[in-house]
Amino acid sequence: MWKDNALPVAHIKNNEEHQQLFHSLPEHLHHTAKMAKMFADEFGAGDWAYLAGIWHDIGKYREEFQQYIRASSDPEAHIEGAPKRVDHSTVGALLATQKFGETIGGMLAYLIAGHHAGLPDYETDEQGQSALKSRLQRMRQSGVLDRLNGSAPFDWLNEQEKPASLPPGCDGTERLEGLHLWLRMLFSCLTDADFLDTEAFMDERRSEHRQGWPGLDAMLPVFETYMGCFKADSPVNHIRAEVLQQCRKAASGSPGRYSLTVPTGGGKTLASLAFALRHAKEHGKRRINYVIPYTSIIEQTADVFRDVFTPLGDVVVEHHSNAESRPEEESSRSRLACENWDAPLVVTTSVQFFESLYASRTSRVRKLHNLANSVVVLDEAQLIPPEFRQSLLSTLRLLTDYYGVTLLLSTATQPALGSVDSMQLRYRGLEPVTEIIDRPNELFQRLRRVEVRMPTDINSTVEWDALAEELQQHSSVLCIVNRRDDCRTLHALMPEDTIHLSALMCGQHRADTIARIKQQLEAEENVRVISTQLVEAGVDLDFPVVYRAMAGLDSIAQAAGRCNREGRLEGLGQVRVFVAPSDNFGLIAKAEQATREVLHGYTGDLLNPGLFKPFFENFYGRIDPDKKSIEQLLQPNGGIGIYFKTAAQKFRLIDDDYQVTVFVGYAEEGWKLLDQLRRLGPERWLMRKLQRYSVNITKPVLVELIKYGCIEEIDALPGYFVQLSQRAYSENIGLITNSNCMETLLEV
């Protein structure tokens, strides 16, 4: 930190006395390099990360940059992209290629040139100005390196030696499997180190708050003490205790790939955490990443974990907000606030986890290096996105083979994730995978608590009014449908005290509703619920009767897990499958058809574990495993030409072109947060709170909501919307999206 204006400056800020403080550029380069090296040493690439750190901001020695940052006193001067700001990142990239050539230098150039705008494509067919090749060409033609002579410290730059380590999988062939992931992991080391060193200068208090996490060694005895209070006081709890013990025993096994196949209600959540904690201690793993498919489950699971580790304070990072700043809106504040998963226990969504593995933006990639030498638990592994499974299986395999990751696939319905080698398709899967449970088929039989009944005529639909009448014959019943519209249609035909549950309710609304349902069930009160499939995976509900609209066999099995969950009924719980009058589309339709084919002529138990492998093989056979051609974009055949940016744009589990986020005024807290958003803008702490008050809707619905004055776009956060009319959100069913309902509400 310097006040001497003669020294080269990396960053500038004003202190509380309105004095200008300068961050020394040489100091920033060396600190960033050392930190990046420390991060990358976890996977044997510290020499590459050190070079990237030393050279990433060399362009700030440019006279144009130094004049601009001093004259403007702009604290954002170090962030590129805005008018008048100076491109400094391409300079270091050009120097790397000049010193080390097109291959080694080119790999470093990706990291250095992208440390602000994100990992670029190597080149594009559209003459893209952001492509690495064109950026290097423009900078070379500008003669900038000649003008750096006398200002940049070329003496110690020229002392840097070529990195000795090699990318994983480098065996002398032209094809480098996993080069994209290796570069992305290095990029994560560089950007996180850059962010943290900048943060230490710009915001010392925030930097200090990052310290002090307890280690996994401290968490394990707290967990064991908590589990010591668990009582095997019922047949179901006795089996859960057995599952827990088998997970503890398996934890001493070698790092690699594991599966935990346990029926719903078998205690997978805490048992898988027991495995992860013990395995981490046994093998020196740094952290645990718990990946969950739905926000409805992540909130529940994170709360369970916080309860376990209460004596240690907050040890859980819960990350599932996609409402991050966009590149064009990037500022020092937003960059410093991005998550880097530097915590002992991270609970995140599948969307965050998988999209981060293929991201190009600095804010999304920054966290990846913290996956190295960790345990990753994929909860409800059957929900791995089938349209991206080829690339995902490749990356998961690379993480376990080269980055010290132990992977645990936890589910009641294990998907078929092995290799495929046929005339039409060929890709590698995750085998070998070690199953933790000794005899999973026997366990399923011992935990059998329900009887699943299919319709007599599998092609005969049930009209909604007839189904509503049938549901009303049960005092307590859960009915799960495939679509939000179906949920509202059926709910409207039920008695007023029937509970509605769907993703058109914000996360906090859903959590409150699920808590109310649990309370009523625990008190043995009558409760009827109409829900979408959001309750199927991991939501701990226990109904005597469950109805499930025809869907994939895995969905039917998951729905069955909400029936007689604790085994309290004298007989078996009843799960009844029906054919809804509305048509299914997309993946749901393909899963339904796979179920019909696998069950054709079958008369046995529908929850037989032996059915799931043929079901998933049939289901996957209907889906292109690399629909967006991600593998082609990321696997160069010779050379190092990788299309990072294009791949990231295509690898979207939730299509941004189809869905948008609306922040809603659910309850008093929701309206309070919306008011703060309008006054303060998208502060990071505020966005984290608002993620529990958001609803994703389609573009056509968005048009209708705007038309009727129900929502408006946020000026400070383009592409995101806030609720305007109080009548646009119902305390019973969530956001009103039907145009007829909008007209009625707004006439009141």
PDB file of N, CA, C and O in Angstrom, residues 29-88:
ATOM      1  N   LEU A  29       1.530  -8.195  -8.071  1.00  0.00           N
ATOM      2  CA  LEU A  29       1.911  -9.298  -8.959  1.00  0.00           C
ATOM      3  C   LEU A  29       2.534 -10.441  -8.165  1.00  0.00           C
ATOM      4  O   LEU A  29       2.192 -11.619  -8.376  1.00  0.00           O
ATOM      5  N   HIS A  30       3.434 -10.118  -7.261  1.00  0.00           N
ATOM      6  CA  HIS A  30       4.104 -11.176  -6.512  1.00  0.00           C
ATOM      7  C   HIS A  30       3.157 -11.872  -5.537  1.00  0.00           C
ATOM      8  O   HIS A  30       3.194 -13.102  -5.399  1.00  0.00           O
ATOM      9  N   HIS A  31       2.322 -11.104  -4.861  1.00  0.00           N
ATOM     10  CA  HIS A  31       1.387 -11.731  -3.928  1.00  0.00           C
ATOM     11  C   HIS A  31       0.390 -12.626  -4.662  1.00  0.00           C
ATOM     12  O   HIS A  31       0.071 -13.730  -4.201  1.00  0.00           O
ATOM     13  N   THR A  32      -0.109 -12.144  -5.795  1.00  0.00           N
ATOM     14  CA  THR A  32      -1.051 -12.946  -6.578  1.00  0.00           C
ATOM     15  C   THR A  32      -0.386 -14.221  -7.066  1.00  0.00           C
ATOM     16  O   THR A  32      -0.979 -15.309  -7.012  1.00  0.00           O
ATOM     17  N   ALA A  33       0.851 -14.109  -7.551  1.00  0.00           N
ATOM     18  CA  ALA A  33       1.566 -15.273  -8.074  1.00  0.00           C
ATOM     19  C   ALA A  33       1.780 -16.327  -6.989  1.00  0.00           C
ATOM     20  O   ALA A  33       1.573 -17.531  -7.214  1.00  0.00           O
ATOM     21  N   LYS A  34       2.191 -15.888  -5.801  1.00  0.00           N
ATOM     22  CA  LYS A  34       2.454 -16.840  -4.718  1.00  0.00           C
ATOM     23  C   LYS A  34       1.168 -17.536  -4.266  1.00  0.00           C
ATOM     24  O   LYS A  34       1.155 -18.746  -4.000  1.00  0.00           O
ATOM     25  N   MET A  35       0.089 -16.761  -4.185  1.00  0.00           N
ATOM     26  CA  MET A  35      -1.177 -17.350  -3.761  1.00  0.00           C
ATOM     27  C   MET A  35      -1.711 -18.309  -4.818  1.00  0.00           C
ATOM     28  O   MET A  35      -2.195 -19.405  -4.500  1.00  0.00           O
ATOM     29  N   ALA A  36      -1.630 -17.914  -6.099  1.00  0.00           N
ATOM     30  CA  ALA A  36      -2.095 -18.792  -7.181  1.00  0.00           C
ATOM     31  C   ALA A  36      -1.304 -20.095  -7.187  1.00  0.00           C
ATOM     32  O   ALA A  36      -1.858 -21.180  -7.407  1.00  0.00           O
ATOM     33  N   LYS A  37      -0.006 -19.995  -6.954  1.00  0.00           N
ATOM     34  CA  LYS A  37       0.833 -21.196  -6.900  1.00  0.00           C
ATOM     35  C   LYS A  37       0.398 -22.114  -5.765  1.00  0.00           C
ATOM     36  O   LYS A  37       0.307 -23.344  -5.944  1.00  0.00           O
ATOM     37  N   MET A  38       0.132 -21.523  -4.601  1.00  0.00           N
ATOM     38  CA  MET A  38      -0.315 -22.321  -3.459  1.00  0.00           C
ATOM     39  C   MET A  38      -1.604 -23.070  -3.795  1.00  0.00           C
ATOM     40  O   MET A  38      -1.748 -24.260  -3.483  1.00  0.00           O
ATOM     41  N   PHE A  39      -2.539 -22.408  -4.459  1.00  0.00           N
ATOM     42  CA  PHE A  39      -3.789 -23.058  -4.838  1.00  0.00           C
ATOM     43  C   PHE A  39      -3.536 -24.210  -5.820  1.00  0.00           C
ATOM     44  O   PHE A  39      -4.079 -25.301  -5.675  1.00  0.00           O
ATOM     45  N   ALA A  40      -2.719 -23.941  -6.849  1.00  0.00           N
ATOM     46  CA  ALA A  40      -2.517 -24.922  -7.919  1.00  0.00           C
ATOM     47  C   ALA A  40      -1.598 -26.062  -7.510  1.00  0.00           C
ATOM     48  O   ALA A  40      -1.592 -27.115  -8.163  1.00  0.00           O
ATOM     49  N   ASP A  41      -0.814 -25.878  -6.458  1.00  0.00           N
ATOM     50  CA  ASP A  41       0.017 -26.981  -5.967  1.00  0.00           C
ATOM     51  C   ASP A  41      -0.836 -28.177  -5.558  1.00  0.00           C
ATOM     52  O   ASP A  41      -0.344 -29.314  -5.540  1.00  0.00           O
ATOM     53  N   GLU A  42      -2.104 -27.941  -5.237  1.00  0.00           N
ATOM     54  CA  GLU A  42      -3.003 -29.031  -4.862  1.00  0.00           C
ATOM     55  C   GLU A  42      -3.175 -30.046  -5.985  1.00  0.00           C
ATOM     56  O   GLU A  42      -3.488 -31.206  -5.731  1.00  0.00           O
ATOM     57  N   PHE A  43      -2.988 -29.609  -7.244  1.00  0.00           N
ATOM     58  CA  PHE A  43      -3.095 -30.564  -8.355  1.00  0.00           C
ATOM     59  C   PHE A  43      -1.846 -30.530  -9.235  1.00  0.00           C
ATOM     60  O   PHE A  43      -1.887 -30.856 -10.420  1.00  0.00           O
ATOM     61  N   GLY A  44      -0.703 -30.146  -8.645  1.00  0.00           N
ATOM     62  CA  GLY A  44       0.585 -30.280  -9.305  1.00  0.00           C
ATOM     63  C   GLY A  44       0.870 -29.309 -10.423  1.00  0.00           C
ATOM     64  O   GLY A  44       1.679 -29.596 -11.301  1.00  0.00           O
ATOM     65  N   ALA A  45       0.248 -28.132 -10.396  1.00  0.00           N
ATOM     66  CA  ALA A  45       0.455 -27.164 -11.476  1.00  0.00           C
ATOM     67  C   ALA A  45       0.822 -25.789 -10.931  1.00  0.00           C
ATOM     68  O   ALA A  45       0.540 -24.764 -11.553  1.00  0.00           O
ATOM     69  N   GLY A  46       1.495 -25.761  -9.790  1.00  0.00           N
ATOM     70  CA  GLY A  46       1.848 -24.495  -9.178  1.00  0.00           C
ATOM     71  C   GLY A  46       2.752 -23.639 -10.030  1.00  0.00           C
ATOM     72  O   GLY A  46       2.674 -22.403  -9.986  1.00  0.00           O
ATOM     73  N   ASP A  47       3.639 -24.254 -10.829  1.00  0.00           N
ATOM     74  CA  ASP A  47       4.560 -23.470 -11.660  1.00  0.00           C
ATOM     75  C   ASP A  47       3.797 -22.696 -12.741  1.00  0.00           C
ATOM     76  O   ASP A  47       4.135 -21.548 -13.047  1.00  0.00           O
ATOM     77  N   TRP A  48       2.764 -23.289 -13.296  1.00  0.00           N
ATOM     78  CA  TRP A  48       1.938 -22.597 -14.291  1.00  0.00           C
ATOM     79  C   TRP A  48       1.180 -21.429 -13.644  1.00  0.00           C
ATOM     80  O   TRP A  48       1.131 -20.324 -14.196  1.00  0.00           O
ATOM     81  N   ALA A  49       0.601 -21.675 -12.496  1.00  0.00           N
ATOM     82  CA  ALA A  49      -0.190 -20.629 -11.834  1.00  0.00           C
ATOM     83  C   ALA A  49       0.697 -19.469 -11.402  1.00  0.00           C
ATOM     84  O   ALA A  49       0.276 -18.304 -11.461  1.00  0.00           O
ATOM     85  N   TYR A  50       1.926 -19.765 -10.975  1.00  0.00           N
ATOM     86  CA  TYR A  50       2.836 -18.694 -10.579  1.00  0.00           C
ATOM     87  C   TYR A  50       3.147 -17.778 -11.760  1.00  0.00           C
ATOM     88  O   TYR A  50       3.117 -16.549 -11.632  1.00  0.00           O
ATOM     89  N   LEU A  51       3.435 -18.377 -12.910  1.00  0.00           N
ATOM     90  CA  LEU A  51       3.716 -17.573 -14.103  1.00  0.00           C
ATOM     91  C   LEU A  51       2.516 -16.710 -14.481  1.00  0.00           C
ATOM     92  O   LEU A  51       2.656 -15.527 -14.805  1.00  0.00           O
ATOM     93  N   ALA A  52       1.335 -17.311 -14.447  1.00  0.00           N
ATOM     94  CA  ALA A  52       0.133 -16.552 -14.797  1.00  0.00           C
ATOM     95  C   ALA A  52      -0.051 -15.380 -13.836  1.00  0.00           C
ATOM     96  O   ALA A  52      -0.444 -14.275 -14.240  1.00  0.00           O
ATOM     97  N   GLY A  53       0.236 -15.598 -12.548  1.00  0.00           N
ATOM     98  CA  GLY A  53       0.095 -14.542 -11.563  1.00  0.00           C
ATOM     99  C   GLY A  53       1.096 -13.418 -11.759  1.00  0.00           C
ATOM    100  O   GLY A  53       0.761 -12.230 -11.636  1.00  0.00           O
ATOM    101  N   ILE A  54       2.323 -13.769 -12.063  1.00  0.00           N
ATOM    102  CA  ILE A  54       3.365 -12.757 -12.287  1.00  0.00           C
ATOM    103  C   ILE A  54       3.043 -11.887 -13.494  1.00  0.00           C
ATOM    104  O   ILE A  54       3.281 -10.674 -13.494  1.00  0.00           O
ATOM    105  N   TRP A  55       2.447 -12.485 -14.525  1.00  0.00           N
ATOM    106  CA  TRP A  55       2.257 -11.768 -15.783  1.00  0.00           C
ATOM    107  C   TRP A  55       0.845 -11.228 -15.989  1.00  0.00           C
ATOM    108  O   TRP A  55       0.596 -10.531 -16.952  1.00  0.00           O
ATOM    109  N   HIS A  56      -0.093 -11.538 -15.083  1.00  0.00           N
ATOM    110  CA  HIS A  56      -1.488 -11.237 -15.398  1.00  0.00           C
ATOM    111  C   HIS A  56      -1.756  -9.738 -15.523  1.00  0.00           C
ATOM    112  O   HIS A  56      -2.614  -9.318 -16.316  1.00  0.00           O
ATOM    113  N   ASP A  57      -1.047  -8.901 -14.756  1.00  0.00           N
ATOM    114  CA  ASP A  57      -1.291  -7.450 -14.786  1.00  0.00           C
ATOM    115  C   ASP A  57      -0.087  -6.666 -15.299  1.00  0.00           C
ATOM    116  O   ASP A  57       0.041  -5.468 -15.019  1.00  0.00           O
ATOM    117  N   ILE A  58       0.782  -7.319 -16.055  1.00  0.00           N
ATOM    118  CA  ILE A  58       1.946  -6.617 -16.605  1.00  0.00           C
ATOM    119  C   ILE A  58       1.514  -5.416 -17.447  1.00  0.00           C
ATOM    120  O   ILE A  58       2.187  -4.383 -17.492  1.00  0.00           O
ATOM    121  N   GLY A  59       0.371  -5.546 -18.077  1.00  0.00           N
ATOM    122  CA  GLY A  59      -0.126  -4.444 -18.912  1.00  0.00           C
ATOM    123  C   GLY A  59      -0.402  -3.174 -18.130  1.00  0.00           C
ATOM    124  O   GLY A  59      -0.540  -2.084 -18.724  1.00  0.00           O
ATOM    125  N   LYS A  60      -0.459  -3.258 -16.823  1.00  0.00           N
ATOM    126  CA  LYS A  60      -0.673  -2.051 -16.017  1.00  0.00           C
ATOM    127  C   LYS A  60       0.583  -1.176 -15.939  1.00  0.00           C
ATOM    128  O   LYS A  60       0.516  -0.050 -15.437  1.00  0.00           O
ATOM    129  N   TYR A  61       1.701  -1.715 -16.403  1.00  0.00           N
ATOM    130  CA  TYR A  61       2.886  -0.875 -16.526  1.00  0.00           C
ATOM    131  C   TYR A  61       2.777   0.086 -17.710  1.00  0.00           C
ATOM    132  O   TYR A  61       3.598   0.991 -17.846  1.00  0.00           O
ATOM    133  N   ARG A  62       1.779  -0.126 -18.568  1.00  0.00           N
ATOM    134  CA  ARG A  62       1.590   0.793 -19.695  1.00  0.00           C
ATOM    135  C   ARG A  62       1.411   2.225 -19.195  1.00  0.00           C
ATOM    136  O   ARG A  62       0.682   2.485 -18.234  1.00  0.00           O
ATOM    137  N   GLU A  63       2.042   3.152 -19.878  1.00  0.00           N
ATOM    138  CA  GLU A  63       1.921   4.555 -19.503  1.00  0.00           C
ATOM    139  C   GLU A  63       0.467   5.015 -19.549  1.00  0.00           C
ATOM    140  O   GLU A  63       0.017   5.787 -18.698  1.00  0.00           O
ATOM    141  N   GLU A  64      -0.300   4.480 -20.541  1.00  0.00           N
ATOM    142  CA  GLU A  64      -1.707   4.865 -20.669  1.00  0.00           C
ATOM    143  C   GLU A  64      -2.498   4.487 -19.422  1.00  0.00           C
ATOM    144  O   GLU A  64      -3.357   5.238 -18.955  1.00  0.00           O
ATOM    145  N   PHE A  65      -2.211   3.304 -18.885  1.00  0.00           N
ATOM    146  CA  PHE A  65      -2.939   2.868 -17.690  1.00  0.00           C
ATOM    147  C   PHE A  65      -2.562   3.710 -16.480  1.00  0.00           C
ATOM    148  O   PHE A  65      -3.436   4.160 -15.721  1.00  0.00           O
ATOM    149  N   GLN A  66      -1.266   3.891 -16.264  1.00  0.00           N
ATOM    150  CA  GLN A  66      -0.823   4.654 -15.105  1.00  0.00           C
ATOM    151  C   GLN A  66      -1.345   6.092 -15.141  1.00  0.00           C
ATOM    152  O   GLN A  66      -1.754   6.642 -14.122  1.00  0.00           O
ATOM    153  N   GLN A  67      -1.366   6.698 -16.307  1.00  0.00           N
ATOM    154  CA  GLN A  67      -1.900   8.056 -16.429  1.00  0.00           C
ATOM    155  C   GLN A  67      -3.398   8.074 -16.136  1.00  0.00           C
ATOM    156  O   GLN A  67      -3.890   8.969 -15.437  1.00  0.00           O
ATOM    157  N   TYR A  68      -4.110   7.090 -16.661  1.00  0.00           N
ATOM    158  CA  TYR A  68      -5.564   7.069 -16.470  1.00  0.00           C
ATOM    159  C   TYR A  68      -5.943   6.863 -15.009  1.00  0.00           C
ATOM    160  O   TYR A  68      -6.766   7.586 -14.457  1.00  0.00           O
ATOM    161  N   ILE A  69      -5.320   5.871 -14.341  1.00  0.00           N
ATOM    162  CA  ILE A  69      -5.726   5.548 -12.975  1.00  0.00           C
ATOM    163  C   ILE A  69      -5.393   6.693 -12.018  1.00  0.00           C
ATOM    164  O   ILE A  69      -6.133   6.980 -11.077  1.00  0.00           O
ATOM    165  N   ARG A  70      -4.297   7.412 -12.284  1.00  0.00           N
ATOM    166  CA  ARG A  70      -3.924   8.530 -11.416  1.00  0.00           C
ATOM    167  C   ARG A  70      -4.765   9.771 -11.703  1.00  0.00           C
ATOM    168  O   ARG A  70      -5.196  10.469 -10.789  1.00  0.00           O
ATOM    169  N   ALA A  71      -5.012  10.031 -12.969  1.00  0.00           N
ATOM    170  CA  ALA A  71      -5.743  11.244 -13.330  1.00  0.00           C
ATOM    171  C   ALA A  71      -7.215  11.146 -12.978  1.00  0.00           C
ATOM    172  O   ALA A  71      -7.832  12.116 -12.529  1.00  0.00           O
ATOM    173  N   SER A  72      -7.795   9.949 -13.160  1.00  0.00           N
ATOM    174  CA  SER A  72      -9.237   9.804 -12.940  1.00  0.00           C
ATOM    175  C   SER A  72      -9.575   9.453 -11.503  1.00  0.00           C
ATOM    176  O   SER A  72     -10.712   9.636 -11.058  1.00  0.00           O
ATOM    177  N   SER A  73      -8.580   8.923 -10.766  1.00  0.00           N
ATOM    178  CA  SER A  73      -8.830   8.412  -9.410  1.00  0.00           C
ATOM    179  C   SER A  73      -9.990   7.423  -9.414  1.00  0.00           C
ATOM    180  O   SER A  73     -10.765   7.329  -8.466  1.00  0.00           O
ATOM    181  N   ASP A  74     -10.104   6.681 -10.504  1.00  0.00           N
ATOM    182  CA  ASP A  74     -11.218   5.751 -10.691  1.00  0.00           C
ATOM    183  C   ASP A  74     -10.919   4.440  -9.981  1.00  0.00           C
ATOM    184  O   ASP A  74     -10.002   3.723 -10.390  1.00  0.00           O
ATOM    185  N   PRO A  75     -11.639   4.093  -8.911  1.00  0.00           N
ATOM    186  CA  PRO A  75     -11.376   2.822  -8.227  1.00  0.00           C
ATOM    187  C   PRO A  75     -11.698   1.612  -9.090  1.00  0.00           C
ATOM    188  O   PRO A  75     -11.305   0.495  -8.774  1.00  0.00           O
ATOM    189  N   GLU A  76     -12.428   1.851 -10.195  1.00  0.00           N
ATOM    190  CA  GLU A  76     -12.771   0.763 -11.109  1.00  0.00           C
ATOM    191  C   GLU A  76     -11.796   0.688 -12.290  1.00  0.00           C
ATOM    192  O   GLU A  76     -12.014  -0.080 -13.219  1.00  0.00           O
ATOM    193  N   ALA A  77     -10.721   1.477 -12.259  1.00  0.00           N
ATOM    194  CA  ALA A  77      -9.844   1.576 -13.428  1.00  0.00           C
ATOM    195  C   ALA A  77      -9.231   0.236 -13.805  1.00  0.00           C
ATOM    196  O   ALA A  77      -8.925  -0.019 -14.970  1.00  0.00           O
ATOM    197  N   HIS A  78      -9.039  -0.638 -12.808  1.00  0.00           N
ATOM    198  CA  HIS A  78      -8.387  -1.921 -13.077  1.00  0.00           C
ATOM    199  C   HIS A  78      -9.329  -2.911 -13.754  1.00  0.00           C
ATOM    200  O   HIS A  78      -8.904  -3.984 -14.168  1.00  0.00           O
ATOM    201  N   ILE A  79     -10.610  -2.557 -13.857  1.00  0.00           N
ATOM    202  CA  ILE A  79     -11.585  -3.438 -14.504  1.00  0.00           C
ATOM    203  C   ILE A  79     -11.772  -2.987 -15.942  1.00  0.00           C
ATOM    204  O   ILE A  79     -12.107  -1.841 -16.208  1.00  0.00           O
ATOM    205  N   GLU A  80     -11.547  -3.898 -16.865  1.00  0.00           N
ATOM    206  CA  GLU A  80     -11.587  -3.545 -18.282  1.00  0.00           C
ATOM    207  C   GLU A  80     -13.012  -3.543 -18.813  1.00  0.00           C
ATOM    208  O   GLU A  80     -13.931  -4.038 -18.183  1.00  0.00           O
ATOM    209  N   GLY A  81     -13.175  -2.972 -19.995  1.00  0.00           N
ATOM    210  CA  GLY A  81     -14.441  -3.074 -20.702  1.00  0.00           C
ATOM    211  C   GLY A  81     -15.181  -1.775 -20.830  1.00  0.00           C
ATOM    212  O   GLY A  81     -15.864  -1.543 -21.821  1.00  0.00           O
ATOM    213  N   ALA A  82     -15.105  -0.903 -19.824  1.00  0.00           N
ATOM    214  CA  ALA A  82     -15.817   0.365 -19.887  1.00  0.00           C
ATOM    215  C   ALA A  82     -15.061   1.346 -20.781  1.00  0.00           C
ATOM    216  O   ALA A  82     -13.852   1.213 -20.987  1.00  0.00           O
ATOM    217  N   PRO A  83     -15.736   2.351 -21.330  1.00  0.00           N
ATOM    218  CA  PRO A  83     -15.073   3.356 -22.164  1.00  0.00           C
ATOM    219  C   PRO A  83     -13.915   4.018 -21.422  1.00  0.00           C
ATOM    220  O   PRO A  83     -14.001   4.290 -20.225  1.00  0.00           O
ATOM    221  N   LYS A  84     -12.815   4.242 -22.148  1.00  0.00           N
ATOM    222  CA  LYS A  84     -11.595   4.917 -21.674  1.00  0.00           C
ATOM    223  C   LYS A  84     -10.717   4.035 -20.803  1.00  0.00           C
ATOM    224  O   LYS A  84      -9.560   4.382 -20.556  1.00  0.00           O
ATOM    225  N   ARG A  85     -11.241   2.928 -20.301  1.00  0.00           N
ATOM    226  CA  ARG A  85     -10.381   2.059 -19.502  1.00  0.00           C
ATOM    227  C   ARG A  85      -9.422   1.303 -20.414  1.00  0.00           C
ATOM    228  O   ARG A  85      -9.748   0.982 -21.549  1.00  0.00           O
ATOM    229  N   VAL A  86      -8.247   0.994 -19.890  1.00  0.00           N
ATOM    230  CA  VAL A  86      -7.144   0.494 -20.711  1.00  0.00           C
ATOM    231  C   VAL A  86      -7.073  -1.028 -20.652  1.00  0.00           C
ATOM    232  O   VAL A  86      -7.121  -1.619 -19.560  1.00  0.00           O
ATOM    233  N   ASP A  87      -6.959  -1.657 -21.817  1.00  0.00           N
ATOM    234  CA  ASP A  87      -6.764  -3.111 -21.897  1.00  0.00           C
ATOM    235  C   ASP A  87      -5.355  -3.431 -21.402  1.00  0.00           C
ATOM    236  O   ASP A  87      -4.368  -3.079 -22.036  1.00  0.00           O
ATOM    237  N   HIS A  88      -5.278  -4.069 -20.252  1.00  0.00           N
ATOM    238  CA  HIS A  88      -3.951  -4.441 -19.743  1.00  0.00           C
ATOM    239  C   HIS A  88      -3.740  -5.957 -19.729  1.00  0.00           C
ATOM    240  O   HIS A  88      -2.609  -6.421 -19.680  1.00  0.00           O
TER     241      HIS A  88
END
